mmCIF file with all atom_site columns, C-alpha atoms in Angstrom:
data_model
loop_
_atom_site.group_PDB
_atom_site.id
_atom_site.type_symbol
_atom_site.label_atom_id
_atom_site.label_alt_id
_atom_site.label_comp_id
_atom_site.label_asym_id
_atom_site.label_entity_id
_atom_site.label_seq_id
_atom_site.pdbx_PDB_ins_code
_atom_site.Cartn_x
_atom_site.Cartn_y
_atom_site.Cartn_z
_atom_site.occupancy
_atom_site.B_iso_or_equiv
_atom_site.pdbx_formal_charge
_atom_site.auth_seq_id
_atom_site.auth_comp_id
_atom_site.auth_asym_id
_atom_site.auth_atom_id
_atom_site.pdbx_PDB_model_num
ATOM 1   C CA . MET A 1 1   ? 17.496 -57.976 50.754 1.00 81.00 ? 825 MET A CA 1
ATOM 2   C CA . GLN A 1 2   ? 17.007 -60.158 53.891 1.00 89.00 ? 826 GLN A CA 1
ATOM 3   C CA . GLN A 1 3   ? 14.690 -59.056 56.469 1.00 95.00 ? 827 GLN A CA 1
ATOM 4   C CA . ILE A 1 4   ? 13.837 -60.585 59.928 1.00 97.00 ? 828 ILE A CA 1
ATOM 5   C CA . SER A 1 5   ? 11.172 -59.595 62.471 1.00 97.00 ? 829 SER A CA 1
ATOM 6   C CA . VAL A 1 6   ? 10.154 -61.000 65.701 1.00 98.00 ? 830 VAL A CA 1
ATOM 7   C CA . GLN A 1 7   ? 7.043  -59.219 66.901 1.00 98.00 ? 831 GLN A CA 1
ATOM 8   C CA . THR A 1 8   ? 3.850  -59.530 68.970 1.00 97.00 ? 832 THR A CA 1
ATOM 9   C CA . GLU A 1 9   ? 1.612  -57.801 66.366 1.00 97.00 ? 833 GLU A CA 1
ATOM 10  C CA . PRO A 1 10  ? -0.138 -59.675 63.429 1.00 96.00 ? 834 PRO A CA 1
ATOM 11  C CA . PHE A 1 11  ? 1.414  -59.218 60.108 1.00 97.00 ? 835 PHE A CA 1
ATOM 12  C CA . ASP A 1 12  ? 0.119  -58.531 56.616 1.00 97.00 ? 836 ASP A CA 1
ATOM 13  C CA . ILE A 1 13  ? 1.098  -61.506 54.314 1.00 97.00 ? 837 ILE A CA 1
ATOM 14  C CA . THR A 1 14  ? -0.144 -59.677 51.091 1.00 97.00 ? 838 THR A CA 1
ATOM 15  C CA . ALA A 1 15  ? 1.759  -56.372 52.082 1.00 97.00 ? 839 ALA A CA 1
ATOM 16  C CA . ILE A 1 16  ? 4.994  -58.317 52.809 1.00 97.00 ? 840 ILE A CA 1
ATOM 17  C CA . GLN A 1 17  ? 4.831  -60.313 49.471 1.00 97.00 ? 841 GLN A CA 1
ATOM 18  C CA . ASP A 1 18  ? 4.179  -57.160 47.505 1.00 97.00 ? 842 ASP A CA 1
ATOM 19  C CA . GLU A 1 19  ? 7.261  -55.569 49.130 1.00 96.00 ? 843 GLU A CA 1
ATOM 20  C CA . LEU A 1 20  ? 9.424  -58.371 48.208 1.00 96.00 ? 844 LEU A CA 1
ATOM 21  C CA . ARG A 1 21  ? 8.163  -58.478 44.708 1.00 95.00 ? 845 ARG A CA 1
ATOM 22  C CA . ALA A 1 22  ? 8.731  -54.812 44.213 1.00 96.00 ? 846 ALA A CA 1
ATOM 23  C CA . ALA A 1 23  ? 12.311 -55.220 45.119 1.00 94.00 ? 847 ALA A CA 1
ATOM 24  C CA . SER A 1 24  ? 13.476 -56.280 41.533 1.00 95.00 ? 848 SER A CA 1
ATOM 25  C CA . PRO A 1 25  ? 12.294 -57.113 38.076 1.00 96.00 ? 849 PRO A CA 1
ATOM 26  C CA . ALA A 1 26  ? 14.531 -59.929 37.965 1.00 97.00 ? 850 ALA A CA 1
ATOM 27  C CA . ILE A 1 27  ? 12.168 -61.965 40.422 1.00 97.00 ? 851 ILE A CA 1
ATOM 28  C CA . GLY A 1 28  ? 10.451 -64.756 38.593 1.00 97.00 ? 852 GLY A CA 1
ATOM 29  C CA . ALA A 1 29  ? 9.333  -66.689 41.765 1.00 98.00 ? 853 ALA A CA 1
ATOM 30  C CA . LEU A 1 30  ? 8.029  -65.905 45.116 1.00 98.00 ? 854 LEU A CA 1
ATOM 31  C CA . VAL A 1 31  ? 7.291  -68.675 47.417 1.00 98.00 ? 855 VAL A CA 1
ATOM 32  C CA . SER A 1 32  ? 5.965  -68.315 51.032 1.00 98.00 ? 856 SER A CA 1
ATOM 33  C CA . PHE A 1 33  ? 4.869  -70.423 53.928 1.00 98.00 ? 857 PHE A CA 1
ATOM 34  C CA . VAL A 1 34  ? 2.617  -69.336 56.676 1.00 98.00 ? 858 VAL A CA 1
ATOM 35  C CA . GLY A 1 35  ? 2.226  -71.287 59.823 1.00 97.00 ? 859 GLY A CA 1
ATOM 36  C CA . LEU A 1 36  ? -0.984 -71.043 61.615 1.00 97.00 ? 860 LEU A CA 1
ATOM 37  C CA . MET A 1 37  ? -1.816 -72.170 65.175 1.00 96.00 ? 861 MET A CA 1
ATOM 38  C CA . ARG A 1 38  ? -3.626 -75.194 65.497 1.00 93.00 ? 862 ARG A CA 1
ATOM 39  C CA . ASP A 1 39  ? -6.631 -75.892 68.017 1.00 94.00 ? 863 ASP A CA 1
ATOM 40  C CA . ILE A 1 40  ? -5.238 -79.396 68.755 1.00 92.00 ? 864 ILE A CA 1
ATOM 41  C CA . ASN A 1 41  ? -1.931 -81.014 69.831 1.00 87.00 ? 865 ASN A CA 1
ATOM 42  C CA . GLU A 1 42  ? -1.226 -84.328 70.931 1.00 83.00 ? 866 GLU A CA 1
ATOM 43  C CA . GLY A 1 43  ? -4.977 -85.354 70.980 1.00 83.00 ? 867 GLY A CA 1
ATOM 44  C CA . ASP A 1 44  ? -5.898 -82.356 73.189 1.00 85.00 ? 868 ASP A CA 1
ATOM 45  C CA . SER A 1 45  ? -7.751 -79.324 72.357 1.00 94.00 ? 869 SER A CA 1
ATOM 46  C CA . ILE A 1 46  ? -5.753 -76.069 72.644 1.00 94.00 ? 870 ILE A CA 1
ATOM 47  C CA . SER A 1 47  ? -7.600 -72.807 73.529 1.00 95.00 ? 871 SER A CA 1
ATOM 48  C CA . SER A 1 48  ? -4.369 -70.456 73.133 1.00 95.00 ? 872 SER A CA 1
ATOM 49  C CA . MET A 1 49  ? -0.809 -70.595 72.990 1.00 96.00 ? 873 MET A CA 1
ATOM 50  C CA . THR A 1 50  ? 2.014  -68.246 74.415 1.00 97.00 ? 874 THR A CA 1
ATOM 51  C CA . LEU A 1 51  ? 5.418  -68.105 72.646 1.00 96.00 ? 875 LEU A CA 1
ATOM 52  C CA . GLU A 1 52  ? 8.318  -66.789 74.333 1.00 96.00 ? 876 GLU A CA 1
ATOM 53  C CA . HIS A 1 53  ? 11.829 -65.911 72.978 1.00 96.00 ? 877 HIS A CA 1
ATOM 54  C CA . TYR A 1 54  ? 15.120 -64.600 74.178 1.00 92.00 ? 878 TYR A CA 1
ATOM 55  C CA . PRO A 1 55  ? 15.601 -61.201 72.494 1.00 93.00 ? 879 PRO A CA 1
ATOM 56  C CA . GLY A 1 56  ? 18.608 -60.633 70.629 1.00 93.00 ? 880 GLY A CA 1
ATOM 57  C CA . MET A 1 57  ? 19.514 -64.387 70.629 1.00 95.00 ? 881 MET A CA 1
ATOM 58  C CA . THR A 1 58  ? 16.321 -65.280 68.612 1.00 96.00 ? 882 THR A CA 1
ATOM 59  C CA . GLU A 1 59  ? 16.996 -62.652 65.846 1.00 97.00 ? 883 GLU A CA 1
ATOM 60  C CA . LYS A 1 60  ? 20.664 -63.562 65.717 1.00 97.00 ? 884 LYS A CA 1
ATOM 61  C CA . ALA A 1 61  ? 19.558 -67.266 65.120 1.00 97.00 ? 885 ALA A CA 1
ATOM 62  C CA . LEU A 1 62  ? 17.027 -66.330 62.356 1.00 97.00 ? 886 LEU A CA 1
ATOM 63  C CA . GLU A 1 63  ? 19.595 -64.067 60.653 1.00 97.00 ? 887 GLU A CA 1
ATOM 64  C CA . ALA A 1 64  ? 21.972 -67.017 60.640 1.00 97.00 ? 888 ALA A CA 1
ATOM 65  C CA . ILE A 1 65  ? 19.613 -69.472 59.126 1.00 97.00 ? 889 ILE A CA 1
ATOM 66  C CA . VAL A 1 66  ? 18.409 -66.994 56.375 1.00 98.00 ? 890 VAL A CA 1
ATOM 67  C CA . THR A 1 67  ? 21.981 -65.909 55.706 1.00 97.00 ? 891 THR A CA 1
ATOM 68  C CA . GLU A 1 68  ? 22.759 -69.832 55.063 1.00 97.00 ? 892 GLU A CA 1
ATOM 69  C CA . ALA A 1 69  ? 19.748 -70.113 52.846 1.00 97.00 ? 893 ALA A CA 1
ATOM 70  C CA . HIS A 1 70  ? 21.227 -67.259 50.750 1.00 97.00 ? 894 HIS A CA 1
ATOM 71  C CA . GLU A 1 71  ? 24.578 -68.884 50.539 1.00 97.00 ? 895 GLU A CA 1
ATOM 72  C CA . ARG A 1 72  ? 23.238 -72.095 49.258 1.00 97.00 ? 896 ARG A CA 1
ATOM 73  C CA . TRP A 1 73  ? 20.476 -70.837 46.930 1.00 97.00 ? 897 TRP A CA 1
ATOM 74  C CA . ASP A 1 74  ? 20.577 -67.909 44.289 1.00 97.00 ? 898 ASP A CA 1
ATOM 75  C CA . LEU A 1 75  ? 18.159 -65.825 46.021 1.00 98.00 ? 899 LEU A CA 1
ATOM 76  C CA . ILE A 1 76  ? 17.055 -62.089 45.380 1.00 97.00 ? 900 ILE A CA 1
ATOM 77  C CA . GLY A 1 77  ? 15.309 -61.420 48.967 1.00 97.00 ? 901 GLY A CA 1
ATOM 78  C CA . SER A 1 78  ? 13.678 -63.086 51.887 1.00 98.00 ? 902 SER A CA 1
ATOM 79  C CA . ARG A 1 79  ? 11.584 -62.127 54.719 1.00 98.00 ? 903 ARG A CA 1
ATOM 80  C CA . VAL A 1 80  ? 10.984 -63.958 58.136 1.00 98.00 ? 904 VAL A CA 1
ATOM 81  C CA . VAL A 1 81  ? 8.469  -62.732 60.415 1.00 98.00 ? 905 VAL A CA 1
ATOM 82  C CA . HIS A 1 82  ? 7.685  -64.838 63.557 1.00 98.00 ? 906 HIS A CA 1
ATOM 83  C CA . ARG A 1 83  ? 5.132  -63.831 66.319 1.00 98.00 ? 907 ARG A CA 1
ATOM 84  C CA . VAL A 1 84  ? 5.646  -64.064 70.006 1.00 98.00 ? 908 VAL A CA 1
ATOM 85  C CA . GLY A 1 85  ? 3.149  -63.602 72.929 1.00 98.00 ? 909 GLY A CA 1
ATOM 86  C CA . LYS A 1 86  ? -0.450 -65.008 73.199 1.00 98.00 ? 910 LYS A CA 1
ATOM 87  C CA . LEU A 1 87  ? -1.957 -66.508 70.175 1.00 97.00 ? 911 LEU A CA 1
ATOM 88  C CA . GLN A 1 88  ? -5.380 -67.936 69.345 1.00 97.00 ? 912 GLN A CA 1
ATOM 89  C CA . PRO A 1 89  ? -6.127 -71.080 66.992 1.00 97.00 ? 913 PRO A CA 1
ATOM 90  C CA . GLN A 1 90  ? -5.729 -70.017 63.324 1.00 97.00 ? 914 GLN A CA 1
ATOM 91  C CA . ASP A 1 91  ? -3.463 -66.929 64.332 1.00 97.00 ? 915 ASP A CA 1
ATOM 92  C CA . PRO A 1 92  ? -0.694 -66.555 62.010 1.00 97.00 ? 916 PRO A CA 1
ATOM 93  C CA . ILE A 1 93  ? 2.433  -67.367 63.933 1.00 97.00 ? 917 ILE A CA 1
ATOM 94  C CA . VAL A 1 94  ? 5.228  -67.371 61.194 1.00 98.00 ? 918 VAL A CA 1
ATOM 95  C CA . LEU A 1 95  ? 5.792  -66.134 57.653 1.00 98.00 ? 919 LEU A CA 1
ATOM 96  C CA . VAL A 1 96  ? 8.791  -67.140 55.420 1.00 98.00 ? 920 VAL A CA 1
ATOM 97  C CA . ALA A 1 97  ? 8.945  -65.622 52.055 1.00 98.00 ? 921 ALA A CA 1
ATOM 98  C CA . VAL A 1 98  ? 11.465 -66.050 49.669 1.00 98.00 ? 922 VAL A CA 1
ATOM 99  C CA . THR A 1 99  ? 12.163 -64.394 46.038 1.00 98.00 ? 923 THR A CA 1
ATOM 100 C CA . SER A 1 100 ? 14.442 -65.656 43.260 1.00 98.00 ? 924 SER A CA 1
ATOM 101 C CA . ALA A 1 101 ? 14.816 -65.761 39.459 1.00 98.00 ? 925 ALA A CA 1
ATOM 102 C CA . HIS A 1 102 ? 13.505 -69.400 39.470 1.00 96.00 ? 926 HIS A CA 1
ATOM 103 C CA . ARG A 1 103 ? 11.192 -71.350 41.266 1.00 97.00 ? 927 ARG A CA 1
ATOM 104 C CA . GLY A 1 104 ? 13.420 -74.069 42.256 1.00 97.00 ? 928 GLY A CA 1
ATOM 105 C CA . ASN A 1 105 ? 15.613 -71.966 44.327 1.00 97.00 ? 929 ASN A CA 1
ATOM 106 C CA . ALA A 1 106 ? 12.695 -70.209 46.035 1.00 98.00 ? 930 ALA A CA 1
ATOM 107 C CA . PHE A 1 107 ? 10.948 -73.458 46.919 1.00 98.00 ? 931 PHE A CA 1
ATOM 108 C CA . GLN A 1 108 ? 14.123 -75.129 48.475 1.00 97.00 ? 932 GLN A CA 1
ATOM 109 C CA . ALA A 1 109 ? 15.114 -72.018 50.254 1.00 98.00 ? 933 ALA A CA 1
ATOM 110 C CA . CYS A 1 110 ? 11.667 -71.647 51.816 1.00 98.00 ? 934 CYS A CA 1
ATOM 111 C CA . GLU A 1 111 ? 11.583 -75.158 52.892 1.00 96.00 ? 935 GLU A CA 1
ATOM 112 C CA . PHE A 1 112 ? 14.982 -74.945 54.291 1.00 97.00 ? 936 PHE A CA 1
ATOM 113 C CA . ILE A 1 113 ? 14.218 -71.825 56.484 1.00 97.00 ? 937 ILE A CA 1
ATOM 114 C CA . ILE A 1 114 ? 11.183 -73.258 58.003 1.00 96.00 ? 938 ILE A CA 1
ATOM 115 C CA . ASP A 1 115 ? 12.874 -76.591 58.723 1.00 94.00 ? 939 ASP A CA 1
ATOM 116 C CA . TYR A 1 116 ? 15.840 -74.874 60.463 1.00 93.00 ? 940 TYR A CA 1
ATOM 117 C CA . LEU A 1 117 ? 13.622 -72.418 62.099 1.00 94.00 ? 941 LEU A CA 1
ATOM 118 C CA . LYS A 1 118 ? 11.566 -74.970 63.510 1.00 91.00 ? 942 LYS A CA 1
ATOM 119 C CA . SER A 1 119 ? 14.576 -76.733 65.374 1.00 88.00 ? 943 SER A CA 1
ATOM 120 C CA . ARG A 1 120 ? 17.297 -74.132 65.640 1.00 90.00 ? 944 ARG A CA 1
ATOM 121 C CA . ALA A 1 121 ? 15.538 -70.815 66.401 1.00 92.00 ? 945 ALA A CA 1
ATOM 122 C CA . PRO A 1 122 ? 15.156 -70.206 70.311 1.00 93.00 ? 946 PRO A CA 1
ATOM 123 C CA . PHE A 1 123 ? 11.308 -70.032 70.871 1.00 95.00 ? 947 PHE A CA 1
ATOM 124 C CA . TRP A 1 124 ? 9.476  -71.679 73.698 1.00 94.00 ? 948 TRP A CA 1
ATOM 125 C CA . LYS A 1 125 ? 5.684  -72.509 73.443 1.00 94.00 ? 949 LYS A CA 1
ATOM 126 C CA . LYS A 1 126 ? 3.195  -73.031 76.130 1.00 95.00 ? 950 LYS A CA 1
ATOM 127 C CA . GLU A 1 127 ? -0.305 -74.314 75.506 1.00 93.00 ? 951 GLU A CA 1
ATOM 128 C CA . SER A 1 128 ? -3.714 -74.045 77.312 1.00 94.00 ? 952 SER A CA 1
ATOM 129 C CA . THR A 1 129 ? -5.361 -77.012 77.457 1.00 92.00 ? 953 THR A CA 1
ATOM 130 C CA . PRO A 1 130 ? -8.505 -78.150 79.308 1.00 91.00 ? 954 PRO A CA 1
ATOM 131 C CA . LYS A 1 131 ? -6.187 -79.938 81.767 1.00 90.00 ? 955 LYS A CA 1
ATOM 132 C CA . GLY A 1 132 ? -4.214 -76.853 82.298 1.00 90.00 ? 956 GLY A CA 1
ATOM 133 C CA . GLU A 1 133 ? -0.934 -75.213 80.759 1.00 93.00 ? 957 GLU A CA 1
ATOM 134 C CA . ARG A 1 134 ? 2.019  -77.388 79.414 1.00 91.00 ? 958 ARG A CA 1
ATOM 135 C CA . TRP A 1 135 ? 5.189  -76.525 77.737 1.00 92.00 ? 959 TRP A CA 1
ATOM 136 C CA . VAL A 1 136 ? 5.594  -78.032 74.188 1.00 88.00 ? 960 VAL A CA 1
ATOM 137 C CA . ASP A 1 137 ? 8.590  -80.338 73.604 1.00 81.00 ? 961 ASP A CA 1
ATOM 138 C CA . ALA A 1 138 ? 10.489 -80.367 70.358 1.00 75.00 ? 962 ALA A CA 1
ATOM 139 C CA . ARG A 1 139 ? 9.187  -83.039 67.748 1.00 75.00 ? 963 ARG A CA 1
ATOM 140 C CA . HIS A 1 140 ? 11.302 -85.595 66.417 1.00 72.00 ? 964 HIS A CA 1
ATOM 141 C CA . THR A 1 141 ? 9.940  -85.005 63.081 1.00 75.00 ? 965 THR A CA 1
ATOM 142 C CA . ASP A 1 142 ? 11.308 -81.355 63.151 1.00 69.00 ? 966 ASP A CA 1
ATOM 143 C CA . LYS A 1 143 ? 14.755 -82.651 63.816 1.00 70.00 ? 967 LYS A CA 1
ATOM 144 C CA . ALA A 1 144 ? 14.348 -85.113 60.934 1.00 73.00 ? 968 ALA A CA 1
ATOM 145 C CA . ALA A 1 145 ? 13.375 -82.235 58.631 1.00 70.00 ? 969 ALA A CA 1
ATOM 146 C CA . GLU A 1 146 ? 16.409 -80.243 59.604 1.00 70.00 ? 970 GLU A CA 1
ATOM 147 C CA . ASP A 1 147 ? 18.695 -83.344 59.057 1.00 74.00 ? 971 ASP A CA 1
ATOM 148 C CA . ARG A 1 148 ? 17.396 -83.487 55.322 1.00 84.00 ? 972 ARG A CA 1
ATOM 149 C CA . TRP A 1 149 ? 19.453 -80.351 54.837 1.00 83.00 ? 973 TRP A CA 1
ATOM 150 C CA . VAL A 1 150 ? 22.868 -81.164 56.332 1.00 83.00 ? 974 VAL A CA 1
ATOM 151 C CA . LYS A 1 151 ? 25.669 -81.357 53.614 1.00 71.00 ? 975 LYS A CA 1
#
């Protein structure tokens, strides 16, 4: 079971985990990552952030990332939820949840998905700071994290 969502609404982490866990009695591991909006970036305070995406293209990119994770590791299920629109500090932005029979596969796949998502998924972030709005550039650390997984 693979499921991708791009949405403006908040998501219920526990409900999503429960749904994944209930999918199969063979599940021995459920690993999840939740990314939250920070209130500071590059030394400036951030009052809000707007995430934009290209509908259709974004979902296709996320599906490709998750499919690759399922090809690399023995997974039972996965769920990726990414929010768009205006967010406030501490709002959950992204959830990656992965199930497998064993923890090693689940941990590696979850980390792989978030690393690839950060560098390959078409999202654009605009932060509101005391100095005004600014677009957020890609970080070199995101590219380095992606490069760890190159075969």
